CSV table of C-alpha atoms and ligand atoms in Angstrom, one decimal:
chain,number,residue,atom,x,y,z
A,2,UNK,CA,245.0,15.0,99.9
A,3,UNK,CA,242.7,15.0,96.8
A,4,UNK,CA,238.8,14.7,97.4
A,5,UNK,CA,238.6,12.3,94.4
A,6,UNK,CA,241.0,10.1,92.6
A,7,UNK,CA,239.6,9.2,89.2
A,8,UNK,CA,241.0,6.0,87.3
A,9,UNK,CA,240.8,5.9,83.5
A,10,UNK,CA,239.7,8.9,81.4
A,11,UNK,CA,237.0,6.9,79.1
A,12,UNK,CA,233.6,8.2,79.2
A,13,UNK,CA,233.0,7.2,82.6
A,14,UNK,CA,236.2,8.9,83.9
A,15,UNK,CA,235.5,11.9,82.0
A,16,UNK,CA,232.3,12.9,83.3
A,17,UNK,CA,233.0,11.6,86.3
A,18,UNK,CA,235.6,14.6,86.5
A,19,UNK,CA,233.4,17.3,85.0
A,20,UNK,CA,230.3,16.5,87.8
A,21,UNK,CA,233.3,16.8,90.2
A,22,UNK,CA,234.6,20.0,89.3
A,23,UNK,CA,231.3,21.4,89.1
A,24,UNK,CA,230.6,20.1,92.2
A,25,UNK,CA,233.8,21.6,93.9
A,26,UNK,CA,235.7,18.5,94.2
A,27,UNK,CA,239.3,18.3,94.7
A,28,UNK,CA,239.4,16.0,91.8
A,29,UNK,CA,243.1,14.2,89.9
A,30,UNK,CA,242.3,12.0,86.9
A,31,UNK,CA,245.2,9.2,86.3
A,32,UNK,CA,245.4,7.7,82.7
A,33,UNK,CA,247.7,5.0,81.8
A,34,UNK,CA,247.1,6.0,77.9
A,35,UNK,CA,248.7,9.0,76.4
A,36,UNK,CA,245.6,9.8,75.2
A,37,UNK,CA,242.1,10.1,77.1
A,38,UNK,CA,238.5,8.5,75.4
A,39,UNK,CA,239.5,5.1,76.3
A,40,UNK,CA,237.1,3.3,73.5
A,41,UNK,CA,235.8,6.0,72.4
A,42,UNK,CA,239.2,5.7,70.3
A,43,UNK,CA,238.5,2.8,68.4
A,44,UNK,CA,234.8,3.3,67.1
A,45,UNK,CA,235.0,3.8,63.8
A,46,UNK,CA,231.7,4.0,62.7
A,47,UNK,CA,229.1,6.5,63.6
A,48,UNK,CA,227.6,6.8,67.1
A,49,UNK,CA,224.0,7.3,66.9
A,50,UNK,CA,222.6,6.4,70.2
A,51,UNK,CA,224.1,9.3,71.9
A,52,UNK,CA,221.5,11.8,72.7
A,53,UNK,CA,221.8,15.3,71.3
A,54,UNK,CA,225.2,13.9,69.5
A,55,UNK,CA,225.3,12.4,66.3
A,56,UNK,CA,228.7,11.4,65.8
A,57,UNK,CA,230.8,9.8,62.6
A,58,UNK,CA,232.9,8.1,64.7
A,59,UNK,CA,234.1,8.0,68.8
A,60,UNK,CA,237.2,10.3,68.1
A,61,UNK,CA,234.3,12.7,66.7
A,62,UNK,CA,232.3,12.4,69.8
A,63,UNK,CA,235.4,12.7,72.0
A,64,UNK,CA,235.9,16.3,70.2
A,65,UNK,CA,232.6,17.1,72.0
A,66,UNK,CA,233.7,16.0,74.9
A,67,UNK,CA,236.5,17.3,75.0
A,68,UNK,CA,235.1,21.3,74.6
A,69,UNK,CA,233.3,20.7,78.2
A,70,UNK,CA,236.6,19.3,79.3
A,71,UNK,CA,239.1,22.4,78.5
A,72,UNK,CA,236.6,24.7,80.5
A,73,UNK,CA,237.5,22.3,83.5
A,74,UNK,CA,240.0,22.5,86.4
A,75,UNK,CA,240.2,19.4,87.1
A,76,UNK,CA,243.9,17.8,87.1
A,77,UNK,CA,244.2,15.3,84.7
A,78,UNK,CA,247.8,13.0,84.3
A,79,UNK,CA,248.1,10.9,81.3
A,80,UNK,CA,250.9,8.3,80.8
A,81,UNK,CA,250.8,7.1,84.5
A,82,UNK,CA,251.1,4.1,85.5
A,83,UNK,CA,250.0,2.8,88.8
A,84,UNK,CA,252.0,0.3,90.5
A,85,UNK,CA,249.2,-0.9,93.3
A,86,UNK,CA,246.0,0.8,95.0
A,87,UNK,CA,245.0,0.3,98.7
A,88,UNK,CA,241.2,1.1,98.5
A,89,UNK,CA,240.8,1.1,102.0
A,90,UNK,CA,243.5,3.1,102.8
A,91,UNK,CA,242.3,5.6,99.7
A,92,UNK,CA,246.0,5.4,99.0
A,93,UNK,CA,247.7,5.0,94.7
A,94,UNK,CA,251.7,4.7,93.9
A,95,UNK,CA,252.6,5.5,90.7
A,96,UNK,CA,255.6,3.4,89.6
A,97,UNK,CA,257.4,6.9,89.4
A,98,UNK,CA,257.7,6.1,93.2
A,99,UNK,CA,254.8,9.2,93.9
A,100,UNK,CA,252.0,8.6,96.6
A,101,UNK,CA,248.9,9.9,96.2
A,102,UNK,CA,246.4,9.9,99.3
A,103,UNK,CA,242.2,10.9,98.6
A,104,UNK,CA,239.2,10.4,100.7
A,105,UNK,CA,237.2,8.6,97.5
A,106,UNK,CA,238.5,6.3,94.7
A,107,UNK,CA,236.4,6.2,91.0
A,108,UNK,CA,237.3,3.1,89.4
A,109,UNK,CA,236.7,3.8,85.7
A,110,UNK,CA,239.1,1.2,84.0
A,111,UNK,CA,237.1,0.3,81.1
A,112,UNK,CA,237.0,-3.3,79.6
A,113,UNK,CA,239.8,-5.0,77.3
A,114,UNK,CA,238.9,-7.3,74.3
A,115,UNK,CA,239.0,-11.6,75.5
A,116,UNK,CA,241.8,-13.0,73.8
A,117,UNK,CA,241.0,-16.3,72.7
A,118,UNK,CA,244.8,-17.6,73.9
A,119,UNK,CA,245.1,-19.6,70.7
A,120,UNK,CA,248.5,-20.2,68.5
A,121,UNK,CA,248.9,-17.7,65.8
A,122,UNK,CA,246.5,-15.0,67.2
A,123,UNK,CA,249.4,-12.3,68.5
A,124,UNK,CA,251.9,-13.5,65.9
A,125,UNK,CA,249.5,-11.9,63.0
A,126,UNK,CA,248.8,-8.5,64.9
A,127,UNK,CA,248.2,-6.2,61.8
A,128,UNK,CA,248.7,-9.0,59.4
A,129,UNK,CA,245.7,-10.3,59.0
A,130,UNK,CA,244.0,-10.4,62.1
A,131,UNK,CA,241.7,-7.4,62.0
A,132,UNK,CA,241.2,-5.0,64.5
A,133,UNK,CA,238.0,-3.5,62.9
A,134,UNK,CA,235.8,-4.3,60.2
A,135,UNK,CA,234.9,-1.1,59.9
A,136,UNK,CA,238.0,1.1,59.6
A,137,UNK,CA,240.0,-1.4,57.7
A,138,UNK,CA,237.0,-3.3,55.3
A,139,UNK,CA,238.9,-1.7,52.5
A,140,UNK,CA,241.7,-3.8,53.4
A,141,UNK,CA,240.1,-6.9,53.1
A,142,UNK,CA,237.7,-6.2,50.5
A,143,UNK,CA,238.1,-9.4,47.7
A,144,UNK,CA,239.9,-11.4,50.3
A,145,UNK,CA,238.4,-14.1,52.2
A,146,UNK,CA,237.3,-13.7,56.2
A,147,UNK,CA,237.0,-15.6,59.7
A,148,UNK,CA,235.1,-13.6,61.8
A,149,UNK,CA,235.2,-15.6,65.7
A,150,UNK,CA,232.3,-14.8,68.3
A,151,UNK,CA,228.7,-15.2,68.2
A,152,UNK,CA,227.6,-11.4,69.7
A,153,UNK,CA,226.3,-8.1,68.7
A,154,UNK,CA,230.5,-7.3,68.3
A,155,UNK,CA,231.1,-10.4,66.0
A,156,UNK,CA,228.0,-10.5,64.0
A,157,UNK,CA,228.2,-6.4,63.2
A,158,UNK,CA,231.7,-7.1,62.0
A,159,UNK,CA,230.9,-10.2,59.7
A,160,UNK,CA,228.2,-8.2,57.9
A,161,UNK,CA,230.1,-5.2,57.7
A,162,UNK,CA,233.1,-7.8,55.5
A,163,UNK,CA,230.0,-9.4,54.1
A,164,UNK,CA,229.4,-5.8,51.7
A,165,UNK,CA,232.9,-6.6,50.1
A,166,UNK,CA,234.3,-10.0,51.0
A,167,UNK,CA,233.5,-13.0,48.5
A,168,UNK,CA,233.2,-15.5,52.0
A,169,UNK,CA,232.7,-14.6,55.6
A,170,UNK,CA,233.0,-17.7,57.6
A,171,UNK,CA,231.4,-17.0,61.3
A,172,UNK,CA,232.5,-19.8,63.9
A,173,UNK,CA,231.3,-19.4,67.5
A,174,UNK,CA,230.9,-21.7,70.1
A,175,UNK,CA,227.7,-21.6,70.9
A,176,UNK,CA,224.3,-23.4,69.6
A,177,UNK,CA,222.5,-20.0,68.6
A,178,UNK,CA,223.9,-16.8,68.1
A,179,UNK,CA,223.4,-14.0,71.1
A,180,UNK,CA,223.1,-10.6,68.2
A,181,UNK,CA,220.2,-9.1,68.5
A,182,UNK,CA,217.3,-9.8,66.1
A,183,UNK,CA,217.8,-7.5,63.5
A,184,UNK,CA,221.3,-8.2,63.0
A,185,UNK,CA,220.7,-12.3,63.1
A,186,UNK,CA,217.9,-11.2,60.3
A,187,UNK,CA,220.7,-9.2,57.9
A,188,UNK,CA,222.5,-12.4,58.8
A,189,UNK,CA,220.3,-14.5,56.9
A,190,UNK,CA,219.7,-12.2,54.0
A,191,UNK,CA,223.6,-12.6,53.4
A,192,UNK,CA,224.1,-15.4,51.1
A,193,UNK,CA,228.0,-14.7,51.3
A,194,UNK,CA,228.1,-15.5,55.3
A,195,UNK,CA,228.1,-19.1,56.2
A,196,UNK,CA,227.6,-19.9,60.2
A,197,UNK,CA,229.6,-22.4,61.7
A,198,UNK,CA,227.9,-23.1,65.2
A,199,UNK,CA,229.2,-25.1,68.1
A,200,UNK,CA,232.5,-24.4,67.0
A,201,UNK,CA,235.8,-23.4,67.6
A,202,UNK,CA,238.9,-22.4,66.0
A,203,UNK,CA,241.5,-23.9,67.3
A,204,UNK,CA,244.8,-22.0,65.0
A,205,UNK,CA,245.5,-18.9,63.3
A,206,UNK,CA,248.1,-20.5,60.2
A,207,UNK,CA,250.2,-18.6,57.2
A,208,UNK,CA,254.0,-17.5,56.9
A,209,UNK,CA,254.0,-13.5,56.9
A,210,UNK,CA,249.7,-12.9,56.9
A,211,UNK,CA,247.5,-14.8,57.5
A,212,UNK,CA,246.3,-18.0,55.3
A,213,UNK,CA,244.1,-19.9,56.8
A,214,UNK,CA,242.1,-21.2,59.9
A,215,UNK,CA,241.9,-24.4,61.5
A,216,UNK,CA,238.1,-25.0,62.9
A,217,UNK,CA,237.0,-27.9,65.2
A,218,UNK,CA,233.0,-28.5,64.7
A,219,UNK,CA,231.7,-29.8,67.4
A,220,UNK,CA,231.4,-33.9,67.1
A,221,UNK,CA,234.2,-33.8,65.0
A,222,UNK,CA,237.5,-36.1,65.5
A,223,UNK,CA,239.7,-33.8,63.9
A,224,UNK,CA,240.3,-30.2,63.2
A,225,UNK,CA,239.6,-28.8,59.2
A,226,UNK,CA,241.7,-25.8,57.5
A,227,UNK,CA,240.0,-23.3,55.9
A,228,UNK,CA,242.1,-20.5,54.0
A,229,UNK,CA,240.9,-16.9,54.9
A,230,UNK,CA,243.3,-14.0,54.7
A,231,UNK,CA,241.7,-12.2,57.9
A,232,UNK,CA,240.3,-13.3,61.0
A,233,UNK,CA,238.2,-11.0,63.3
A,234,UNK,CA,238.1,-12.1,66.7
A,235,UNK,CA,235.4,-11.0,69.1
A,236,UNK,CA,234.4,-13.0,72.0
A,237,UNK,CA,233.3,-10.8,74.8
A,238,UNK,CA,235.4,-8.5,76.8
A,239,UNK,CA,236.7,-8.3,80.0
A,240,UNK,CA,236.9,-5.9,83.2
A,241,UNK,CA,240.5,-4.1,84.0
A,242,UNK,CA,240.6,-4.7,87.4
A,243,UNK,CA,244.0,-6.2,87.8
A,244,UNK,CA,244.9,-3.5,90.5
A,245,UNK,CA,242.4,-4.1,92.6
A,246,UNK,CA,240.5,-7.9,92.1
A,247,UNK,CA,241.5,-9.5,95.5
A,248,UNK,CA,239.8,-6.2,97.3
A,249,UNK,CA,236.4,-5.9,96.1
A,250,UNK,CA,233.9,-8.0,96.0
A,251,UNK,CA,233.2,-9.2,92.3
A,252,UNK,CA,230.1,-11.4,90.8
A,253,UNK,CA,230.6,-14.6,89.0
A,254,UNK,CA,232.5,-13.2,85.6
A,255,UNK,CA,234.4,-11.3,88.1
A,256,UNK,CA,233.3,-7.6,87.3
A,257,UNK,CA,233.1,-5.7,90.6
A,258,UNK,CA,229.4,-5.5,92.0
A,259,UNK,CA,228.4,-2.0,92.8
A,260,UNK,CA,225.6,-0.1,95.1
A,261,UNK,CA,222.5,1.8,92.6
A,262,UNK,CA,224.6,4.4,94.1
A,263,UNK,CA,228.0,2.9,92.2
A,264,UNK,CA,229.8,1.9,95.3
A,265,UNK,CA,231.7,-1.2,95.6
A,266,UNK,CA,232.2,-3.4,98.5
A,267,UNK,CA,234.8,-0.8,99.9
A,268,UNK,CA,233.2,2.5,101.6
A,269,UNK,CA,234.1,5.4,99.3
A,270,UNK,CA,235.0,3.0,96.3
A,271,UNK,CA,233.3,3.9,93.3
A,272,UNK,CA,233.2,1.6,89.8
A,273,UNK,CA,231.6,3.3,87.0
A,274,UNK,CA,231.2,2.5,83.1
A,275,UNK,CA,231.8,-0.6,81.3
A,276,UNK,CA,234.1,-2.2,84.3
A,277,UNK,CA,230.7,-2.4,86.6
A,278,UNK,CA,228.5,-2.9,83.6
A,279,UNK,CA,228.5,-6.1,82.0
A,280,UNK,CA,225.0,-5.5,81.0
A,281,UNK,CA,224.3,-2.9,79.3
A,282,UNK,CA,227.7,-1.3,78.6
A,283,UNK,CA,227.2,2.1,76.1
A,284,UNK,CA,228.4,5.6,76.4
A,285,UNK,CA,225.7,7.0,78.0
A,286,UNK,CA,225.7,4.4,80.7
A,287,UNK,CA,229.7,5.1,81.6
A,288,UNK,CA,228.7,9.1,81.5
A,289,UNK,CA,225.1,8.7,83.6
A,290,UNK,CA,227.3,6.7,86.2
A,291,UNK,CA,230.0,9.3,86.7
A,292,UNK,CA,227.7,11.8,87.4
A,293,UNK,CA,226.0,9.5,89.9
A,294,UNK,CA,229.3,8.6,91.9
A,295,UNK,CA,230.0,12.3,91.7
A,296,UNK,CA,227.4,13.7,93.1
A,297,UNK,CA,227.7,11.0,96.0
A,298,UNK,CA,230.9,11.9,96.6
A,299,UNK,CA,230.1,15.7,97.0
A,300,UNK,CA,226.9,15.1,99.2
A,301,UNK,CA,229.3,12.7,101.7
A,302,UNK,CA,231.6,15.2,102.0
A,303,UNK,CA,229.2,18.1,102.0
A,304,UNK,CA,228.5,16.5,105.5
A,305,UNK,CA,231.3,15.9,106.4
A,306,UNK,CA,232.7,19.6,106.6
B,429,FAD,C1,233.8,-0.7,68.4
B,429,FAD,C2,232.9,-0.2,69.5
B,429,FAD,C3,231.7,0.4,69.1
B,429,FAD,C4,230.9,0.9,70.2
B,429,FAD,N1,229.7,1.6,69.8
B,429,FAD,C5,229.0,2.1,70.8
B,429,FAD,C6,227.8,2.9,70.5
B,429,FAD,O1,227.4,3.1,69.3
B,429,FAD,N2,227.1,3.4,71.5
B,429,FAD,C7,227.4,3.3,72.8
B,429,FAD,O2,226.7,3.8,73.7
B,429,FAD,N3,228.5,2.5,73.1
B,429,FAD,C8,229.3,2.0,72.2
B,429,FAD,N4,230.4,1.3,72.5
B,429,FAD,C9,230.7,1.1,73.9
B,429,FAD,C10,231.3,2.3,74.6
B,429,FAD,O3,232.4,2.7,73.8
B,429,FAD,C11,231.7,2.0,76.0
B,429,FAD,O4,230.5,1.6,76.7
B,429,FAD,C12,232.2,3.2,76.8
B,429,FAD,O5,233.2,3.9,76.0
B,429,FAD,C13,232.8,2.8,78.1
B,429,FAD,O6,233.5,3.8,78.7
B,429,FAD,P1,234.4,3.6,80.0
B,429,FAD,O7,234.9,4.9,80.4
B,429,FAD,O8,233.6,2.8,81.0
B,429,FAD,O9,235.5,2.6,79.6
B,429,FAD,P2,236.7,2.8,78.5
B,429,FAD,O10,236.3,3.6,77.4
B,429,FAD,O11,237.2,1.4,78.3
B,429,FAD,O12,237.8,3.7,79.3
B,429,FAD,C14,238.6,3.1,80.3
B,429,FAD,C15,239.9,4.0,80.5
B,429,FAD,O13,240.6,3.5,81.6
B,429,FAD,C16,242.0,3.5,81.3
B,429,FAD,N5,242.6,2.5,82.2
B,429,FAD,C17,242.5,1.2,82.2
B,429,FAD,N6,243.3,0.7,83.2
B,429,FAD,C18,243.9,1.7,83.8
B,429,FAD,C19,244.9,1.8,84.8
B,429,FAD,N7,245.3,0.7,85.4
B,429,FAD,N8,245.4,3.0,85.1
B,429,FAD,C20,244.9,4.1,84.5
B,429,FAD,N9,244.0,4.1,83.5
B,429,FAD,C21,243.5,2.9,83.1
B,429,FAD,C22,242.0,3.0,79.8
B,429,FAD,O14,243.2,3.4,79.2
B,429,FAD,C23,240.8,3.8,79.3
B,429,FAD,O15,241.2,5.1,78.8
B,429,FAD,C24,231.2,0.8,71.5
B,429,FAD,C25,232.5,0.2,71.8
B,429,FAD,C26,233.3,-0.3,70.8
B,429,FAD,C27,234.6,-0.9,71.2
């Protein structure tokens, strides 16, 4: 019988564990990735918003991270993979056929990319459809882009290809893009970006790579092809909670609504980080709301015995 179970090792996970050991929690962190950081992994530009840290990159921060984490005792299993949770019952099989059995559950699952479920989009994985602007720019630089989505995500990622592509087409569905100001004002200054609003593209085309688009304007009969050699795609995210949806109460996008203390609607059911946070989802948000369900956790149980 652990005191904690901890799903997902991201930032949330991760401090969620230290704040347990140092609060003398039985604590076991389960991972489904061989690797812990979660996203941390795939930001490959510099992280300046975390306080105290500057980092180049996430794998850079997660080196900081990981020095408070080797002084630790928590347990922490990577490569697992968990074949159903009863929150109620504080109770997690592992498809090895293992039970595990804890008097608190942190759910710290993260977020996963949209998919926009159109043809072509898997088939050109690594050919063409980029997975970020920033690590693989020099890739595309001299080639022609799509970039899909009218966020912070999409709009970062066009005017990253927009310093050494000749064309950056955006196309998002909306009437006015939701970046913040300051990146909708480098938009403008780009002469190489054209915007395509109310719009959607409808196929990802080409033989081996990709070749071209097809976009649907809004008000338009038919479909036009426009050939791009990579397409970024970045329409909003959403929360892992697969293993646990039809338990907890969720809000209207379906991300689990939690307590100011980070409990769902199960009694000792925590979410923390990004899969709780479709507001304001950042580093120091995931980390901030370990340390809160942690030290709920300790005080509960500090009662208890
Ligand atoms: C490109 C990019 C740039 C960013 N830049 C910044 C920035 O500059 N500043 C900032 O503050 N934030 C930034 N963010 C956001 C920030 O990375 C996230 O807010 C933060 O990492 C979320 O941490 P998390 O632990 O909640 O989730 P995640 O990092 O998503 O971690 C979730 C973990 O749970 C694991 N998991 C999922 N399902 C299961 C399961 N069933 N069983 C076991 N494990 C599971 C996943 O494998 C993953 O390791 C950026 C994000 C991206 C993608």
């Amino acid at each position: 019988m652990h005191d904690v179970l901890i799903i997902g090792a991201g930032s949330a996970g991760l401090s969620a564990a230290l704040w347990c050991d140092e609060l003398g929690l039985d604590t076991l962190v389960l991972e489904q990735a061989e690797q812990v950081g979660g996203q941390l992994l795939s930001i490959y530009g510099p992280v300046k918003n975390y306080p105290g840290v500057h980092a180049n990159n996430g794998r850079e921060l997660l080196e900081r991270f990981s020095e408070s984490i080797y002084e630790a005792e928590f347990d922490l299993w990577t490569n697992v993979e968990i074949e159903s949770v009863d929150l109620k019952a504080k109770r997690v099989a592992l498809r090895s056929g293992e039970e595990l059995q804890s008097i608190s559950i942190i759910i710290a699952t993260g977020v996963r990319r949209r998919n926009l479920g159109i043809p072509g989009e898997k088939d050109f994985v690594a050919n063409g459809v980029i997975e970020s602007a920033s690590r693989d720019r020099n890739e595309f630089a001299g080639k022609d882009v799509c970039v899909i989505g009218g966020g912070d995500a999409a709009v970062e990622n066009a005017l990253l290809l927009a310093d050494v592509c000749p064309t950056v087409t955006l196309v998002h569905r909306g009437k006015n893009l939701r970046a913040r100001p300051t990146f909708r004002q480098q938009l403008q200054a780009q002469r190489c970006i054209t915007v395509f609003p109310e719009s959607v593209v409808t196929r990802i085309l080409g033989g081996d790579k990709v070749e071209a688009v097809e976009i649907l304007r809004k008000d338009a009969l038919k479909p036009f092809q426009m050939a791009v050699q990579g397409v970024v795609i970045r329409i909003g995210v959403e929360p892992n909670i697969e293993l646990f949806r039809e338990q907890l109460e969720l809000d209207d996008d379906g991300y689990p609504l939690v307590t100011n203390q980070q409990e769902t609607s199960v009694a000792n059911v925590f979410a923390i980080g990004d899969v709780s946070n479709p507001v304001a989802p950042t580093i120091s948000g995931a980390t901030g709301a370990g340390a809160t369900a942690a030290k709920v956790i300790a005080t509960r149980l500090n009662m208890r015995r």
